Amino acid sequence: MEAAPKRNLTPTLPKEIINSEGGRYQVWLSSNLSMLSEGRIGAAKLILNHLGLSLPKYSDSSKVCYVLGGSGICGIVLPEAESERVLKVKRGDAIAVPLGVVSWWFNDNPSEELEILFLGDTSKAHRSGEFTDFNLIGGSNGLYRGFSKRFMCRAWDLKESELDHVLSSQSGSGIVKLKEGTSMPTPEAEAGDKLRLVFNCEEAKPDIDIDNGGRVVVLTSNYLPILKEIGLGADLVKIDKDAMCSPGHSSDSAFQVTYITKGSGRVEVVGIDGERLLEFELQAGYLFIVPRFYVVSKIAGDEGMQWFSIITTPNPVFCNHAGKTGVLKSLSKEIFAASFNVDEKTVALFHSKRTQDAVFFPPPKDE
């Protein structure tokens, strides 16, 4: 039997491709992280300074957008909508944006940068593992500049002089900084709740909450119905100082894409034939991908660790390998003994451990 190809799972930092007065745009390249291409996943990060505007654009990929820090507003133009939906966003908010849907972002907060993480599905993208953005407006790369004046004058019912004014007034591209006092749309009251476009993971009641261990909020299509349409799920996980996340795998053929938002810790991933493919000291800002069915576990450092992940299925299912709900505890004692070739005393010892802990394990008491 031919051996499975060895994968490079090393976590990576993004590459900055835009740096302007309005802000920065960073991307993870599939050439640096090959798992992006294999998993058909894209990842990017937008950092807007005060008065920074990410100009309206759409992408060839559906995305989950997670607000890492700050606050601001965003606009989304849903298909066949007569007007955009303008939403107030803040740290902890998750917003799902389908492929081909126009959106923009603006930082109206004078005291903080607005930082947004984009993770998404590139299975229909022009380049597997990377987002391709289509900027509507911009001095060098706006789509409308590509058409002849004849076509655009006809489409917009403008005179040529009027068209020239519209298309030449914006010299910036991608991210611009607006002047103080520039008029901006007012976010609709509770628009996110009414349309269920936004879900705040920081304020949500955890689905799992273990004292001195950790907590997790699982973002499924029950919270954001649009996730079912775009085929993605997500979660926000926080583990406490020196706590451990049980070894586990996604049991529904999904890739796990993980971005470390805070703290530090250690991760190990084991794959085919029991080979340890990743052993890495994680810090905030790193992104890594766990292949389908591979087993992953993490231990937090002295300050704890927090991460946001997308899973390439809208309602993910995980199988834990340790703890009271772990798969080994579910095996009959006879099969456990026969499989490990151990005696009844060893079986009893194993089953006497982790009788209360599930998913997250607090630090050992002797540490």
PDB file of N, CA and C in Angstrom, residues 315-347:
ATOM      1  N   ASN A 315     -22.957  22.244  10.750  1.00  0.00           N
ATOM      2  CA  ASN A 315     -23.283  21.730  12.080  1.00  0.00           C
ATOM      3  C   ASN A 315     -22.286  20.633  12.446  1.00  0.00           C
ATOM      4  N   PRO A 316     -21.096  21.036  12.897  1.00  0.00           N
ATOM      5  CA  PRO A 316     -19.998  20.086  13.104  1.00  0.00           C
ATOM      6  C   PRO A 316     -20.268  19.077  14.216  1.00  0.00           C
ATOM      7  N   VAL A 317     -19.670  17.909  14.052  1.00  0.00           N
ATOM      8  CA  VAL A 317     -19.760  16.845  15.049  1.00  0.00           C
ATOM      9  C   VAL A 317     -18.336  16.433  15.419  1.00  0.00           C
ATOM     10  N   PHE A 318     -18.022  16.462  16.723  1.00  0.00           N
ATOM     11  CA  PHE A 318     -16.679  16.118  17.184  1.00  0.00           C
ATOM     12  C   PHE A 318     -16.716  14.853  18.029  1.00  0.00           C
ATOM     13  N   CYS A 319     -15.640  14.111  17.950  1.00  0.00           N
ATOM     14  CA  CYS A 319     -15.472  12.913  18.763  1.00  0.00           C
ATOM     15  C   CYS A 319     -14.260  13.116  19.667  1.00  0.00           C
ATOM     16  N   ASN A 320     -14.476  13.108  20.984  1.00  0.00           N
ATOM     17  CA  ASN A 320     -13.380  13.246  21.940  1.00  0.00           C
ATOM     18  C   ASN A 320     -12.795  11.876  22.264  1.00  0.00           C
ATOM     19  N   HIS A 321     -11.506  11.858  22.550  1.00  0.00           N
ATOM     20  CA  HIS A 321     -10.820  10.601  22.825  1.00  0.00           C
ATOM     21  C   HIS A 321     -10.478  10.421  24.298  1.00  0.00           C
ATOM     22  N   ALA A 322     -10.740  11.444  25.112  1.00  0.00           N
ATOM     23  CA  ALA A 322     -10.456  11.353  26.548  1.00  0.00           C
ATOM     24  C   ALA A 322     -11.586  12.021  27.317  1.00  0.00           C
ATOM     25  N   GLY A 323     -11.623  11.766  28.634  1.00  0.00           N
ATOM     26  CA  GLY A 323     -12.680  12.336  29.460  1.00  0.00           C
ATOM     27  C   GLY A 323     -13.871  11.400  29.584  1.00  0.00           C
ATOM     28  N   LYS A 324     -14.844  11.828  30.385  1.00  0.00           N
ATOM     29  CA  LYS A 324     -15.982  10.943  30.679  1.00  0.00           C
ATOM     30  C   LYS A 324     -16.839  10.660  29.451  1.00  0.00           C
ATOM     31  N   THR A 325     -16.779  11.540  28.451  1.00  0.00           N
ATOM     32  CA  THR A 325     -17.528  11.303  27.218  1.00  0.00           C
ATOM     33  C   THR A 325     -16.628  10.819  26.086  1.00  0.00           C
ATOM     34  N   GLY A 326     -15.375  10.492  26.408  1.00  0.00           N
ATOM     35  CA  GLY A 326     -14.430  10.050  25.394  1.00  0.00           C
ATOM     36  C   GLY A 326     -14.792   8.695  24.814  1.00  0.00           C
ATOM     37  N   VAL A 327     -14.367   8.469  23.584  1.00  0.00           N
ATOM     38  CA  VAL A 327     -14.729   7.239  22.884  1.00  0.00           C
ATOM     39  C   VAL A 327     -14.199   6.012  23.604  1.00  0.00           C
ATOM     40  N   LEU A 328     -13.032   6.109  24.257  1.00  0.00           N
ATOM     41  CA  LEU A 328     -12.484   4.932  24.946  1.00  0.00           C
ATOM     42  C   LEU A 328     -13.337   4.536  26.142  1.00  0.00           C
ATOM     43  N   LYS A 329     -13.950   5.541  26.814  1.00  0.00           N
ATOM     44  CA  LYS A 329     -14.825   5.216  27.951  1.00  0.00           C
ATOM     45  C   LYS A 329     -16.113   4.529  27.475  1.00  0.00           C
ATOM     46  N   SER A 330     -16.443   4.741  26.204  1.00  0.00           N
ATOM     47  CA  SER A 330     -17.670   4.149  25.678  1.00  0.00           C
ATOM     48  C   SER A 330     -17.485   2.695  25.245  1.00  0.00           C
ATOM     49  N   LEU A 331     -16.237   2.299  25.030  1.00  0.00           N
ATOM     50  CA  LEU A 331     -15.984   0.905  24.662  1.00  0.00           C
ATOM     51  C   LEU A 331     -16.293  -0.013  25.841  1.00  0.00           C
ATOM     52  N   SER A 332     -16.757  -1.213  25.551  1.00  0.00           N
ATOM     53  CA  SER A 332     -16.962  -2.182  26.625  1.00  0.00           C
ATOM     54  C   SER A 332     -15.616  -2.514  27.264  1.00  0.00           C
ATOM     55  N   LYS A 333     -15.636  -2.872  28.534  1.00  0.00           N
ATOM     56  CA  LYS A 333     -14.398  -3.188  29.243  1.00  0.00           C
ATOM     57  C   LYS A 333     -13.677  -4.376  28.608  1.00  0.00           C
ATOM     58  N   GLU A 334     -14.469  -5.320  28.061  1.00  0.00           N
ATOM     59  CA  GLU A 334     -13.869  -6.495  27.448  1.00  0.00           C
ATOM     60  C   GLU A 334     -13.074  -6.113  26.183  1.00  0.00           C
ATOM     61  N   ILE A 335     -13.679  -5.233  25.372  1.00  0.00           N
ATOM     62  CA  ILE A 335     -13.001  -4.813  24.150  1.00  0.00           C
ATOM     63  C   ILE A 335     -11.792  -3.948  24.477  1.00  0.00           C
ATOM     64  N   PHE A 336     -11.921  -3.101  25.501  1.00  0.00           N
ATOM     65  CA  PHE A 336     -10.793  -2.280  25.928  1.00  0.00           C
ATOM     66  C   PHE A 336      -9.626  -3.167  26.347  1.00  0.00           C
ATOM     67  N   ALA A 337      -9.919  -4.175  27.188  1.00  0.00           N
ATOM     68  CA  ALA A 337      -8.868  -5.068  27.684  1.00  0.00           C
ATOM     69  C   ALA A 337      -8.216  -5.846  26.551  1.00  0.00           C
ATOM     70  N   ALA A 338      -9.048  -6.370  25.637  1.00  0.00           N
ATOM     71  CA  ALA A 338      -8.515  -7.170  24.537  1.00  0.00           C
ATOM     72  C   ALA A 338      -7.703  -6.312  23.562  1.00  0.00           C
ATOM     73  N   SER A 339      -8.181  -5.090  23.314  1.00  0.00           N
ATOM     74  CA  SER A 339      -7.511  -4.227  22.334  1.00  0.00           C
ATOM     75  C   SER A 339      -6.158  -3.755  22.834  1.00  0.00           C
ATOM     76  N   PHE A 340      -6.089  -3.364  24.118  1.00  0.00           N
ATOM     77  CA  PHE A 340      -4.825  -2.893  24.693  1.00  0.00           C
ATOM     78  C   PHE A 340      -3.982  -4.050  25.249  1.00  0.00           C
ATOM     79  N   ASN A 341      -4.584  -5.243  25.297  1.00  0.00           N
ATOM     80  CA  ASN A 341      -3.916  -6.429  25.843  1.00  0.00           C
ATOM     81  C   ASN A 341      -3.474  -6.181  27.284  1.00  0.00           C
ATOM     82  N   VAL A 342      -4.428  -5.712  28.110  1.00  0.00           N
ATOM     83  CA  VAL A 342      -4.158  -5.433  29.522  1.00  0.00           C
ATOM     84  C   VAL A 342      -5.108  -6.238  30.393  1.00  0.00           C
ATOM     85  N   ASP A 343      -4.783  -6.316  31.691  1.00  0.00           N
ATOM     86  CA  ASP A 343      -5.618  -7.091  32.613  1.00  0.00           C
ATOM     87  C   ASP A 343      -6.746  -6.234  33.186  1.00  0.00           C
ATOM     88  N   GLU A 344      -7.626  -6.874  33.947  1.00  0.00           N
ATOM     89  CA  GLU A 344      -8.801  -6.194  34.501  1.00  0.00           C
ATOM     90  C   GLU A 344      -8.404  -5.067  35.448  1.00  0.00           C
ATOM     91  N   LYS A 345      -7.310  -5.239  36.162  1.00  0.00           N
ATOM     92  CA  LYS A 345      -6.854  -4.198  37.095  1.00  0.00           C
ATOM     93  C   LYS A 345      -6.524  -2.913  36.340  1.00  0.00           C
ATOM     94  N   THR A 346      -5.858  -3.046  35.197  1.00  0.00           N
ATOM     95  CA  THR A 346      -5.519  -1.865  34.394  1.00  0.00           C
ATOM     96  C   THR A 346      -6.772  -1.232  33.806  1.00  0.00           C
ATOM     97  N   VAL A 347      -7.719  -2.053  33.401  1.00  0.00           N
ATOM     98  CA  VAL A 347      -8.991  -1.532  32.880  1.00  0.00           C
ATOM     99  C   VAL A 347      -9.702  -0.735  33.968  1.00  0.00           C
TER     100      VAL A 347
END
